[in-house]
Amino acid sequence: MTDAPPLLLVSDHVEGSVRIVTVPDGTETGRLTGRHLSEHAGFLALPDGRVACVDDRRGELLVLDPFGDELVETAIPVAVPAEHLACDPSGRWVAVTTGLGKNGEPWSDLLTVVDRTTGDAARVRTRVGEPGVTVLGNGDPLIVLRHREPGALAAHRFADLLSAPPGCPAVTPHTCLRLTDDGHGDAQAPYSAQVFAATGEGVHRARRAGDALVPEPVIPWGSPARGWYLRLDPRRPALWSTLRGGAVDPLRWPEWTNQAWRHDLETDRTTLTELGPGLVFRLALAQHHTAFTRIHPDGDELILLDADGTARRVPLPAMDGAPRRGGTPWEGVQRRAVAASPGSDWVAVTRGGHGEIHVFDARTGSEAARLKLDTPLRHGGHAMLRTQTDGAEGDPVGR
C-alpha cells in the first residue's frame, strides 16, 4: 500500500479559511471557511498525518485529519488568543497558552490543557506574559512553561492541571528554573526528555528527572547574533534556528544579518551558514534540505540548504505591499510562509497578498507548480506540508 500524495494545508487567518491541496498539482481535497487560525500558535503535527491548530475567533482547538474522510476530527473549546501550542510525544496531551492578540501588551494568564483521548479539558491561570510551552512525556506528562520578565522554566504536572476545579484557578509550578528575561523560542527532544529555550545567552536546556527539571549547560550561539525561533529536527537529533543580528531598530530591517544555526545534539557541534541581509524567520524541513525565505527590498529568495550546508538560492517574484525601506517588516505588509515535510522533497512558499503558492523541487531548486487560490493570503498566511507517515510529529511543538 502506497502513501497518499503530500498535502499542503494553507490558512488565510485574515480572511478566515483553510485549504487542503495536493502537492504538486494543487487539487483541492478539503476546505474550511469561517475559521481564523492562530498564525502565531501555528500548526502542530500529530501522529498518523493529523494536525492540530487553534481557531482564534471561535476559541477552539481543532484536530484535523487531512488524509481522512472528515477533515475536522475534533473541536474542543480553549482559551484564546492562542500564543503557543504543544503536545507530548504521543500526541495525546495538548497545551495551549495565551498571549497579546490584538492588544498592546500581554493581558491573559490562561492556559488550557486537553486530553485528546477522553476529550477532557481544563483552564487554569498561570502568569501573564506570552509563555512558550512544551509537554514532556515519559509516563506522567509534565508541562513546562517558558516565562519572560522574570524568565523561568516552570513545570506543572499535567494531571494536576487537568483535574483543576472550574473557575480557572491560579496554579503554582511544581518546580522552577531561572532563565534570562528575553526567552523566545521553544523545543523539546522526546527521546531524551530534554527541553530547550532560546535566549540572548544561547539555548538553555534542561532534562526531566521525575517531576523536576535538571539544568544542563547552555548551548552558545557561536555568533554575536541570536535566535528568536527554535525547532527540533525530526529527521536527525539536531536543533535549528535563524540568528538575527545588526541594528535593533526595526526600521533598519534591510540591514539585519541572518545565519542558519544548526546544533547537532549527538556531537554537540554547531554549524553556521550565512543567509544574507533582510528578514528571515521561520524555516521548514524537507526530506534532504532545510528551507528559508529571505525578504529584502533588492529581491526575495528561497534558500535551500542541503545536508553538507551547501546553499542553493532561488529568486522569488516580488510581492505588492512587501516591506519597504523606511518601514517595519511587521505592520501592514505582506510576507511569506514556507512549508515542507520531512517525508518529501517538495517545498511550498506563499506570496502574500497575491493568493499564490510556489511549489519547488528542493533537489533541483526548480519551480514545479504555481498554485492560485481564491483567497489573497494576506500577511503571507500560514502553511504546513505533510505526508501521512513523514514523522513530523517527532517535533511536538506548534510551528
mmCIF file of C-alpha atoms in Angstrom:
data_model
loop_
_atom_site.group_PDB
_atom_site.id
_atom_site.type_symbol
_atom_site.label_atom_id
_atom_site.label_comp_id
_atom_site.label_asym_id
_atom_site.label_seq_id
_atom_site.Cartn_x
_atom_site.Cartn_y
_atom_site.Cartn_z
ATOM 1 C CA MET A 1 0.000 0.000 0.000
ATOM 2 C CA THR A 2 1.426 3.383 -1.026
ATOM 3 C CA ASP A 3 1.093 6.631 0.843
ATOM 4 C CA ALA A 4 -1.362 9.272 -0.281
ATOM 5 C CA PRO A 5 0.236 12.241 -2.093
ATOM 6 C CA PRO A 6 1.654 15.012 0.063
ATOM 7 C CA LEU A 7 -0.936 17.512 1.261
ATOM 8 C CA LEU A 8 -0.482 21.229 1.851
ATOM 9 C CA LEU A 9 -2.601 22.954 4.488
ATOM 10 C CA VAL A 10 -2.858 26.682 3.801
ATOM 11 C CA SER A 11 -4.526 29.076 6.233
ATOM 12 C CA ASP A 12 -5.597 32.614 5.405
ATOM 13 C CA HIS A 13 -6.003 33.709 9.008
ATOM 14 C CA VAL A 14 -7.146 37.202 7.988
ATOM 15 C CA GLU A 15 -9.937 36.078 5.645
ATOM 16 C CA GLY A 16 -10.793 33.073 7.791
ATOM 17 C CA SER A 17 -10.254 29.998 5.640
ATOM 18 C CA VAL A 18 -8.175 26.832 5.350
ATOM 19 C CA ARG A 19 -7.470 24.987 2.092
ATOM 20 C CA ILE A 20 -6.086 21.457 1.718
ATOM 21 C CA VAL A 21 -4.433 20.821 -1.651
ATOM 22 C CA THR A 22 -2.329 18.027 -3.122
ATOM 23 C CA VAL A 23 1.307 18.707 -3.988
ATOM 24 C CA PRO A 24 2.494 19.481 -6.553
ATOM 25 C CA ASP A 25 -0.653 19.613 -8.721
ATOM 26 C CA GLY A 26 -2.861 21.674 -6.377
ATOM 27 C CA THR A 27 -6.051 19.610 -6.401
ATOM 28 C CA GLU A 28 -8.268 20.787 -3.531
ATOM 29 C CA THR A 29 -9.240 17.945 -1.192
ATOM 30 C CA GLY A 30 -10.718 19.915 1.674
ATOM 31 C CA ARG A 31 -11.782 23.375 2.771
ATOM 32 C CA LEU A 32 -12.833 25.156 5.945
ATOM 33 C CA THR A 33 -14.489 28.568 5.971
ATOM 34 C CA GLY A 34 -15.179 30.887 8.874
ATOM 35 C CA ARG A 35 -12.056 29.621 10.631
ATOM 36 C CA HIS A 36 -9.465 32.196 11.701
ATOM 37 C CA LEU A 37 -6.487 30.138 12.782
ATOM 38 C CA SER A 38 -3.834 31.492 15.135
ATOM 39 C CA GLU A 39 -0.835 32.182 12.929
ATOM 40 C CA HIS A 40 1.451 32.547 15.945
ATOM 41 C CA ALA A 41 0.489 29.199 17.509
ATOM 42 C CA GLY A 42 0.762 27.623 14.056
ATOM 43 C CA PHE A 43 0.167 24.033 13.023
ATOM 44 C CA LEU A 44 1.093 21.138 15.315
ATOM 45 C CA ALA A 45 1.972 17.793 13.708
ATOM 46 C CA LEU A 46 0.250 14.785 15.296
ATOM 47 C CA PRO A 47 0.676 11.055 14.590
ATOM 48 C CA ASP A 48 -0.993 9.452 11.538
ATOM 49 C CA GLY A 49 -0.833 12.617 9.486
ATOM 50 C CA ARG A 50 -3.179 14.556 11.743
ATOM 51 C CA VAL A 51 -2.716 18.242 12.522
ATOM 52 C CA ALA A 52 -3.778 20.458 15.440
ATOM 53 C CA CYS A 53 -4.374 24.219 15.308
ATOM 54 C CA VAL A 54 -6.414 26.845 17.146
ATOM 55 C CA ASP A 55 -9.348 28.846 15.801
ATOM 56 C CA ASP A 56 -8.661 32.185 17.461
ATOM 57 C CA ARG A 57 -12.119 33.575 16.789
ATOM 58 C CA ARG A 58 -14.252 30.666 17.970
ATOM 59 C CA GLY A 59 -11.849 29.649 20.728
ATOM 60 C CA GLU A 60 -11.443 26.033 19.658
ATOM 61 C CA LEU A 61 -8.606 23.556 19.389
ATOM 62 C CA LEU A 62 -9.126 21.801 16.054
ATOM 63 C CA VAL A 63 -7.735 18.352 15.305
ATOM 64 C CA LEU A 64 -7.707 17.916 11.540
ATOM 65 C CA ASP A 65 -7.421 14.662 9.587
ATOM 66 C CA PRO A 66 -6.453 15.907 6.104
ATOM 67 C CA PHE A 67 -5.966 12.335 4.847
ATOM 68 C CA GLY A 68 -9.316 11.102 6.183
ATOM 69 C CA ASP A 69 -12.934 11.382 5.095
ATOM 70 C CA GLU A 70 -13.862 14.040 7.692
ATOM 71 C CA LEU A 71 -11.485 16.999 7.840
ATOM 72 C CA VAL A 72 -12.410 18.187 11.355
ATOM 73 C CA GLU A 73 -11.975 15.220 13.660
ATOM 74 C CA THR A 74 -12.360 17.119 16.960
ATOM 75 C CA ALA A 75 -13.144 20.666 18.132
ATOM 76 C CA ILE A 76 -12.526 21.417 21.824
ATOM 77 C CA PRO A 77 -13.039 24.859 23.461
ATOM 78 C CA VAL A 78 -9.801 26.542 24.600
ATOM 79 C CA ALA A 79 -8.785 29.970 25.890
ATOM 80 C CA VAL A 80 -7.662 32.493 23.264
ATOM 81 C CA PRO A 81 -5.841 34.423 21.847
ATOM 82 C CA ALA A 82 -3.645 31.386 21.308
ATOM 83 C CA GLU A 83 0.067 32.090 21.643
ATOM 84 C CA HIS A 84 1.763 28.685 21.694
ATOM 85 C CA LEU A 85 0.590 25.122 21.090
ATOM 86 C CA ALA A 86 2.354 21.875 22.012
ATOM 87 C CA CYS A 87 1.716 18.233 22.880
ATOM 88 C CA ASP A 88 3.531 15.335 24.497
ATOM 89 C CA PRO A 89 5.412 12.920 22.212
ATOM 90 C CA SER A 90 2.388 10.592 21.981
ATOM 91 C CA GLY A 91 0.150 13.402 20.732
ATOM 92 C CA ARG A 92 -2.467 12.750 23.408
ATOM 93 C CA TRP A 93 -1.844 15.583 25.878
ATOM 94 C CA VAL A 94 -2.122 19.102 24.395
ATOM 95 C CA ALA A 95 -1.471 22.542 25.911
ATOM 96 C CA VAL A 96 -2.422 26.000 24.605
ATOM 97 C CA THR A 97 -1.054 29.242 26.105
ATOM 98 C CA THR A 98 -2.485 32.731 25.546
ATOM 99 C CA GLY A 99 -0.824 35.990 24.510
ATOM 100 C CA LEU A 100 -1.435 39.517 23.222
ATOM 101 C CA GLY A 101 -3.884 39.002 20.386
ATOM 102 C CA LYS A 102 -4.817 42.481 19.114
ATOM 103 C CA ASN A 103 -3.696 44.170 22.316
ATOM 104 C CA GLY A 104 -0.677 46.300 23.078
ATOM 105 C CA GLU A 105 0.636 44.219 25.960
ATOM 106 C CA PRO A 106 0.112 40.743 27.459
ATOM 107 C CA TRP A 107 -3.113 40.570 29.453
ATOM 108 C CA SER A 108 -4.218 36.917 29.662
ATOM 109 C CA ASP A 109 -2.752 34.349 32.050
ATOM 110 C CA LEU A 110 -4.954 31.453 30.916
ATOM 111 C CA LEU A 111 -3.553 28.048 29.993
ATOM 112 C CA THR A 112 -5.740 25.281 28.534
ATOM 113 C CA VAL A 113 -4.864 21.589 28.830
ATOM 114 C CA VAL A 114 -6.592 18.895 26.783
ATOM 115 C CA ASP A 115 -6.684 15.099 26.849
ATOM 116 C CA ARG A 116 -7.421 14.161 23.232
ATOM 117 C CA THR A 117 -8.338 10.592 24.145
ATOM 118 C CA THR A 118 -11.104 11.462 26.595
ATOM 119 C CA GLY A 119 -11.974 14.952 25.361
ATOM 120 C CA ASP A 120 -11.430 16.342 28.867
ATOM 121 C CA ALA A 121 -10.146 19.915 29.089
ATOM 122 C CA ALA A 122 -9.427 22.441 31.833
ATOM 123 C CA ARG A 123 -8.371 26.088 32.034
ATOM 124 C CA VAL A 124 -6.089 27.453 34.718
ATOM 125 C CA ARG A 125 -4.316 30.722 35.429
ATOM 126 C CA THR A 126 -0.535 30.821 35.290
ATOM 127 C CA ARG A 127 1.260 34.114 34.609
ATOM 128 C CA VAL A 128 0.730 36.949 32.144
ATOM 129 C CA GLY A 129 3.428 37.255 29.515
ATOM 130 C CA GLU A 130 3.013 35.079 26.393
ATOM 131 C CA PRO A 131 4.587 31.908 27.768
ATOM 132 C CA GLY A 132 6.069 29.298 25.493
ATOM 133 C CA VAL A 133 5.151 25.691 26.227
ATOM 134 C CA THR A 134 6.374 22.127 25.859
ATOM 135 C CA VAL A 135 4.800 18.917 27.163
ATOM 136 C CA LEU A 136 7.292 16.279 28.285
ATOM 137 C CA GLY A 137 6.242 12.635 28.232
ATOM 138 C CA ASN A 138 7.795 9.531 29.802
ATOM 139 C CA GLY A 139 4.663 8.400 31.650
ATOM 140 C CA ASP A 140 3.012 11.116 33.695
ATOM 141 C CA PRO A 141 3.256 14.159 31.365
ATOM 142 C CA LEU A 142 4.874 17.361 32.580
ATOM 143 C CA ILE A 143 4.001 20.796 31.178
ATOM 144 C CA VAL A 144 6.920 23.226 31.003
ATOM 145 C CA LEU A 145 6.078 26.917 30.565
ATOM 146 C CA ARG A 146 8.809 29.281 29.410
ATOM 147 C CA HIS A 147 8.165 32.656 31.043
ATOM 148 C CA ARG A 148 9.747 36.069 30.488
ATOM 149 C CA GLU A 149 10.440 39.014 32.805
ATOM 150 C CA PRO A 150 11.322 37.355 35.104
ATOM 151 C CA GLY A 151 12.498 34.480 32.964
ATOM 152 C CA ALA A 152 11.822 30.944 34.149
ATOM 153 C CA LEU A 153 11.067 27.394 33.100
ATOM 154 C CA ALA A 154 8.056 26.448 35.235
ATOM 155 C CA ALA A 155 6.982 22.798 35.406
ATOM 156 C CA HIS A 156 3.458 21.549 36.236
ATOM 157 C CA ARG A 157 2.134 18.006 36.359
ATOM 158 C CA PHE A 158 -0.370 17.697 33.531
ATOM 159 C CA ALA A 159 -2.689 15.543 35.648
ATOM 160 C CA ASP A 160 -2.867 18.244 38.338
ATOM 161 C CA LEU A 161 -3.922 20.869 35.812
ATOM 162 C CA LEU A 162 -6.433 18.612 34.074
ATOM 163 C CA SER A 163 -8.142 17.899 37.400
ATOM 164 C CA ALA A 164 -8.361 21.583 38.383
ATOM 165 C CA PRO A 165 -11.836 22.717 39.514
ATOM 166 C CA PRO A 166 -13.990 25.079 37.415
ATOM 167 C CA GLY A 167 -13.398 28.813 37.571
ATOM 168 C CA CYS A 168 -9.891 28.993 36.104
ATOM 169 C CA PRO A 169 -7.958 28.741 39.397
ATOM 170 C CA ALA A 170 -4.423 30.054 39.725
ATOM 171 C CA VAL A 171 -1.795 27.297 39.813
ATOM 172 C CA THR A 172 1.682 27.124 41.300
ATOM 173 C CA PRO A 173 4.535 25.403 39.446
ATOM 174 C CA HIS A 174 5.808 22.127 40.826
ATOM 175 C CA THR A 175 9.359 23.288 40.122
ATOM 176 C CA CYS A 176 11.103 26.295 38.500
ATOM 177 C CA LEU A 177 14.432 27.005 36.841
ATOM 178 C CA ARG A 178 15.728 30.546 36.371
ATOM 179 C CA LEU A 179 16.154 31.897 32.820
ATOM 180 C CA THR A 180 17.259 35.235 31.450
ATOM 181 C CA ASP A 181 14.344 37.592 30.770
ATOM 182 C CA ASP A 182 14.495 37.528 26.960
ATOM 183 C CA GLY A 183 13.441 33.959 26.187
ATOM 184 C CA HIS A 184 11.745 33.409 22.823
ATOM 185 C CA GLY A 185 11.693 30.012 21.121
ATOM 186 C CA ASP A 186 10.998 26.535 22.486
ATOM 187 C CA ALA A 187 11.737 22.928 21.564
ATOM 188 C CA GLN A 188 11.963 19.501 23.119
ATOM 189 C CA ALA A 189 13.758 16.274 22.274
ATOM 190 C CA PRO A 190 11.232 13.490 23.042
ATOM 191 C CA TYR A 191 13.813 10.690 23.074
ATOM 192 C CA SER A 192 15.866 12.335 25.845
ATOM 193 C CA ALA A 193 13.134 14.196 27.797
ATOM 194 C CA GLN A 194 15.033 17.440 27.227
ATOM 195 C CA VAL A 195 13.516 20.896 26.886
ATOM 196 C CA PHE A 196 15.213 23.855 25.186
ATOM 197 C CA ALA A 197 14.609 27.623 25.355
ATOM 198 C CA ALA A 198 16.256 30.279 23.180
ATOM 199 C CA THR A 199 17.595 33.370 24.985
ATOM 200 C CA GLY A 200 20.158 36.074 24.326
ATOM 201 C CA GLU A 201 22.760 33.964 26.138
ATOM 202 C CA GLY A 202 22.171 30.925 23.966
ATOM 203 C CA VAL A 203 19.942 27.880 24.162
ATOM 204 C CA HIS A 204 19.122 26.910 27.741
ATOM 205 C CA ARG A 205 18.433 23.233 28.217
ATOM 206 C CA ALA A 206 17.061 21.082 30.999
ATOM 207 C CA ARG A 207 16.317 17.393 31.401
ATOM 208 C CA ARG A 208 13.331 15.856 33.127
ATOM 209 C CA ALA A 209 14.083 13.891 36.293
ATOM 210 C CA GLY A 210 10.805 12.671 37.770
ATOM 211 C CA ASP A 211 8.670 15.782 38.297
ATOM 212 C CA ALA A 212 11.722 18.050 38.384
ATOM 213 C CA LEU A 213 13.899 19.748 35.774
ATOM 214 C CA VAL A 214 17.681 19.427 35.968
ATOM 215 C CA PRO A 215 19.584 22.273 34.231
ATOM 216 C CA GLU A 216 22.293 21.419 31.722
ATOM 217 C CA PRO A 217 24.990 23.590 30.100
ATOM 218 C CA VAL A 218 23.791 26.416 27.858
ATOM 219 C CA ILE A 219 24.438 25.925 24.136
ATOM 220 C CA PRO A 220 26.150 29.123 22.857
ATOM 221 C CA TRP A 221 25.018 30.699 19.612
ATOM 222 C CA GLY A 222 28.621 30.996 18.453
ATOM 223 C CA SER A 223 27.780 34.388 16.950
ATOM 224 C CA PRO A 224 27.089 37.979 18.125
ATOM 225 C CA ALA A 225 23.533 37.405 16.820
ATOM 226 C CA ARG A 226 20.787 35.346 18.490
ATOM 227 C CA GLY A 227 17.870 33.137 17.530
ATOM 228 C CA TRP A 228 14.229 34.057 18.151
ATOM 229 C CA TYR A 229 12.909 30.763 16.815
ATOM 230 C CA LEU A 230 13.873 27.235 17.755
ATOM 231 C CA ARG A 231 12.788 23.867 16.475
ATOM 232 C CA LEU A 232 13.792 20.227 16.666
ATOM 233 C CA ASP A 233 14.783 18.380 13.516
ATOM 234 C CA PRO A 234 12.717 15.151 13.466
ATOM 235 C CA ARG A 235 14.966 13.739 10.724
ATOM 236 C CA ARG A 236 18.020 13.552 12.986
ATOM 237 C CA PRO A 237 18.853 14.774 16.518
ATOM 238 C CA ALA A 238 19.518 18.462 15.900
ATOM 239 C CA LEU A 239 18.163 21.916 16.725
ATOM 240 C CA TRP A 240 17.636 24.654 14.142
ATOM 241 C CA SER A 241 17.241 28.413 14.398
ATOM 242 C CA THR A 242 17.793 31.597 12.401
ATOM 243 C CA LEU A 243 20.168 34.053 14.065
ATOM 244 C CA ARG A 244 19.345 37.713 13.577
ATOM 245 C CA GLY A 245 21.986 40.369 14.132
ATOM 246 C CA GLY A 246 22.592 44.039 13.466
ATOM 247 C CA ALA A 247 20.608 47.100 14.495
ATOM 248 C CA VAL A 248 17.752 46.603 16.934
ATOM 249 C CA ASP A 249 15.673 49.320 15.205
ATOM 250 C CA PRO A 250 13.044 47.523 13.057
ATOM 251 C CA LEU A 251 13.155 50.430 10.566
ATOM 252 C CA ARG A 252 16.644 49.205 9.655
ATOM 253 C CA TRP A 253 15.479 45.671 8.922
ATOM 254 C CA PRO A 254 17.078 45.561 5.425
ATOM 255 C CA GLU A 255 20.447 45.654 7.242
ATOM 256 C CA TRP A 256 19.673 42.756 9.580
ATOM 257 C CA THR A 257 22.113 39.888 9.267
ATOM 258 C CA ASN A 258 20.859 36.304 9.169
ATOM 259 C CA GLN A 259 22.555 32.978 9.795
ATOM 260 C CA ALA A 260 21.193 29.458 9.707
ATOM 261 C CA TRP A 261 22.108 27.843 13.032
ATOM 262 C CA ARG A 262 22.211 24.072 13.416
ATOM 263 C CA HIS A 263 23.299 22.276 16.582
ATOM 264 C CA ASP A 264 23.892 18.528 16.405
ATOM 265 C CA LEU A 265 22.653 17.066 19.705
ATOM 266 C CA GLU A 266 24.765 13.919 19.361
ATOM 267 C CA THR A 267 28.115 15.591 18.680
ATOM 268 C CA ASP A 268 27.364 18.944 20.432
ATOM 269 C CA ARG A 269 28.675 20.663 17.316
ATOM 270 C CA THR A 270 27.206 23.908 15.948
ATOM 271 C CA THR A 271 27.190 24.909 12.269
ATOM 272 C CA LEU A 272 26.510 28.452 10.997
ATOM 273 C CA THR A 273 25.587 29.338 7.399
ATOM 274 C CA GLU A 274 25.280 32.910 6.127
ATOM 275 C CA LEU A 275 21.863 33.612 4.600
ATOM 276 C CA GLY A 276 22.159 37.298 3.701
ATOM 277 C CA PRO A 277 20.555 40.562 4.882
ATOM 278 C CA GLY A 278 16.866 41.312 5.382
ATOM 279 C CA LEU A 279 14.002 39.428 7.007
ATOM 280 C CA VAL A 280 14.443 35.683 7.600
ATOM 281 C CA PHE A 281 12.419 33.946 10.287
ATOM 282 C CA ARG A 282 10.713 30.568 10.238
ATOM 283 C CA LEU A 283 12.226 27.637 8.419
ATOM 284 C CA ALA A 284 10.905 24.355 7.037
ATOM 285 C CA LEU A 285 12.439 20.872 6.986
ATOM 286 C CA ALA A 286 12.172 18.838 3.792
ATOM 287 C CA GLN A 287 13.446 15.296 3.310
ATOM 288 C CA HIS A 288 17.007 16.287 2.431
ATOM 289 C CA HIS A 289 17.005 20.087 2.703
ATOM 290 C CA THR A 290 16.224 22.926 5.101
ATOM 291 C CA ALA A 291 14.304 25.811 3.538
ATOM 292 C CA PHE A 292 14.336 29.531 4.396
ATOM 293 C CA THR A 293 12.787 32.554 2.720
ATOM 294 C CA ARG A 294 14.607 35.881 2.706
ATOM 295 C CA ILE A 295 12.719 39.143 2.108
ATOM 296 C CA HIS A 296 14.718 42.203 1.040
ATOM 297 C CA PRO A 297 13.978 45.365 -0.980
ATOM 298 C CA ASP A 298 16.581 44.283 -3.537
ATOM 299 C CA GLY A 299 14.826 40.960 -4.152
ATOM 300 C CA ASP A 300 13.383 37.972 -2.294
ATOM 301 C CA GLU A 301 14.661 34.418 -2.468
ATOM 302 C CA LEU A 302 14.161 30.859 -1.301
ATOM 303 C CA ILE A 303 17.315 29.390 0.247
ATOM 304 C CA LEU A 304 17.725 25.606 0.286
ATOM 305 C CA LEU A 305 20.463 24.121 2.486
ATOM 306 C CA ASP A 306 21.438 20.536 1.798
ATOM 307 C CA ALA A 307 22.930 18.118 4.330
ATOM 308 C CA ASP A 308 26.505 19.404 3.903
ATOM 309 C CA GLY A 309 25.460 23.060 4.286
ATOM 310 C CA THR A 310 25.617 23.994 0.610
ATOM 311 C CA ALA A 311 23.103 26.739 -0.149
ATOM 312 C CA ARG A 312 21.023 26.952 -3.326
ATOM 313 C CA ARG A 313 19.369 30.352 -3.853
ATOM 314 C CA VAL A 314 16.186 30.639 -5.899
ATOM 315 C CA PRO A 315 14.728 34.095 -6.756
ATOM 316 C CA LEU A 316 11.095 34.703 -5.796
ATOM 317 C CA PRO A 317 8.751 37.150 -7.572
ATOM 318 C CA ALA A 318 8.166 40.418 -5.746
ATOM 319 C CA MET A 319 5.061 40.997 -3.631
ATOM 320 C CA ASP A 320 2.840 44.044 -3.916
ATOM 321 C CA GLY A 321 2.770 45.565 -0.428
ATOM 322 C CA ALA A 322 6.050 43.943 0.620
ATOM 323 C CA PRO A 323 8.116 45.502 3.441
ATOM 324 C CA ARG A 324 9.937 48.605 2.240
ATOM 325 C CA ARG A 325 12.917 50.642 3.335
ATOM 326 C CA GLY A 326 11.899 53.141 5.996
ATOM 327 C CA GLY A 327 9.093 50.946 7.354
ATOM 328 C CA THR A 328 8.938 47.931 9.642
ATOM 329 C CA PRO A 329 8.772 44.357 8.300
ATOM 330 C CA TRP A 330 5.786 43.509 10.525
ATOM 331 C CA GLU A 331 2.990 46.063 10.335
ATOM 332 C CA GLY A 332 0.585 46.314 7.392
ATOM 333 C CA VAL A 333 2.860 44.456 4.969
ATOM 334 C CA GLN A 334 2.805 41.217 3.034
ATOM 335 C CA ARG A 335 5.076 38.333 3.991
ATOM 336 C CA ARG A 336 5.757 34.722 3.052
ATOM 337 C CA ALA A 337 5.152 31.378 4.701
ATOM 338 C CA VAL A 338 7.360 28.380 3.902
ATOM 339 C CA ALA A 339 6.315 24.742 4.318
ATOM 340 C CA ALA A 340 7.964 21.360 3.811
ATOM 341 C CA SER A 341 7.650 17.770 5.020
ATOM 342 C CA PRO A 342 10.497 15.558 6.283
ATOM 343 C CA GLY A 343 8.953 12.839 4.099
ATOM 344 C CA SER A 344 9.066 14.785 0.825
ATOM 345 C CA ASP A 345 11.347 16.885 -1.377
ATOM 346 C CA TRP A 346 8.649 19.479 -2.115
ATOM 347 C CA VAL A 347 8.862 22.983 -0.627
ATOM 348 C CA ALA A 348 5.949 25.444 -0.754
ATOM 349 C CA VAL A 349 6.303 29.227 -0.443
ATOM 350 C CA THR A 350 3.362 31.630 -0.248
ATOM 351 C CA ARG A 351 3.206 35.011 -1.956
ATOM 352 C CA GLY A 352 1.288 37.177 0.490
ATOM 353 C CA GLY A 353 -1.468 39.364 -0.972
ATOM 354 C CA HIS A 354 -1.411 37.527 -4.303
ATOM 355 C CA GLY A 355 -3.011 34.258 -3.225
ATOM 356 C CA GLU A 356 -0.197 32.333 -4.879
ATOM 357 C CA ILE A 357 1.843 29.344 -3.706
ATOM 358 C CA HIS A 358 5.112 28.423 -5.379
ATOM 359 C CA VAL A 359 5.949 24.714 -5.223
ATOM 360 C CA PHE A 360 9.630 23.851 -5.645
ATOM 361 C CA ASP A 361 11.559 20.607 -6.006
ATOM 362 C CA ALA A 362 14.257 21.003 -3.354
ATOM 363 C CA ARG A 363 16.561 18.591 -5.194
ATOM 364 C CA THR A 364 16.856 20.902 -8.202
ATOM 365 C CA GLY A 365 15.549 24.246 -6.971
ATOM 366 C CA SER A 366 13.146 24.320 -9.912
ATOM 367 C CA GLU A 367 9.576 25.581 -9.602
ATOM 368 C CA ALA A 368 7.283 22.629 -10.300
ATOM 369 C CA ALA A 369 3.971 24.462 -9.956
ATOM 370 C CA ARG A 370 2.431 27.828 -9.130
ATOM 371 C CA LEU A 371 -0.913 27.411 -7.416
ATOM 372 C CA LYS A 372 -3.521 30.186 -7.409
ATOM 373 C CA LEU A 373 -6.041 30.258 -4.577
ATOM 374 C CA ASP A 374 -9.293 32.214 -4.332
ATOM 375 C CA THR A 375 -8.027 33.907 -1.178
ATOM 376 C CA PRO A 376 -5.339 36.636 -1.065
ATOM 377 C CA LEU A 377 -3.256 35.095 1.763
ATOM 378 C CA ARG A 378 -2.789 38.485 3.353
ATOM 379 C CA HIS A 379 0.272 38.705 5.608
ATOM 380 C CA GLY A 380 1.525 35.561 3.868
ATOM 381 C CA GLY A 381 -0.933 33.198 5.514
ATOM 382 C CA HIS A 382 0.410 30.102 7.189
ATOM 383 C CA ALA A 383 1.152 26.675 5.740
ATOM 384 C CA MET A 384 2.078 23.095 6.625
ATOM 385 C CA LEU A 385 3.104 20.299 4.255
ATOM 386 C CA ARG A 386 2.636 16.687 5.334
ATOM 387 C CA THR A 387 2.795 13.143 4.121
ATOM 388 C CA GLN A 388 0.865 10.597 6.149
ATOM 389 C CA THR A 389 3.969 8.867 7.524
ATOM 390 C CA ASP A 390 6.616 11.619 7.463
ATOM 391 C CA GLY A 391 7.393 11.541 11.190
ATOM 392 C CA ALA A 392 6.868 15.296 11.552
ATOM 393 C CA GLU A 393 5.193 14.588 14.895
ATOM 394 C CA GLY A 394 8.721 13.967 16.203
ATOM 395 C CA ASP A 395 8.723 17.746 16.803
ATOM 396 C CA PRO A 396 5.784 18.115 19.245
ATOM 397 C CA VAL A 397 5.661 21.934 19.240
ATOM 398 C CA GLY A 398 3.373 24.035 17.027
ATOM 399 C CA ARG A 399 5.094 25.735 14.081
#
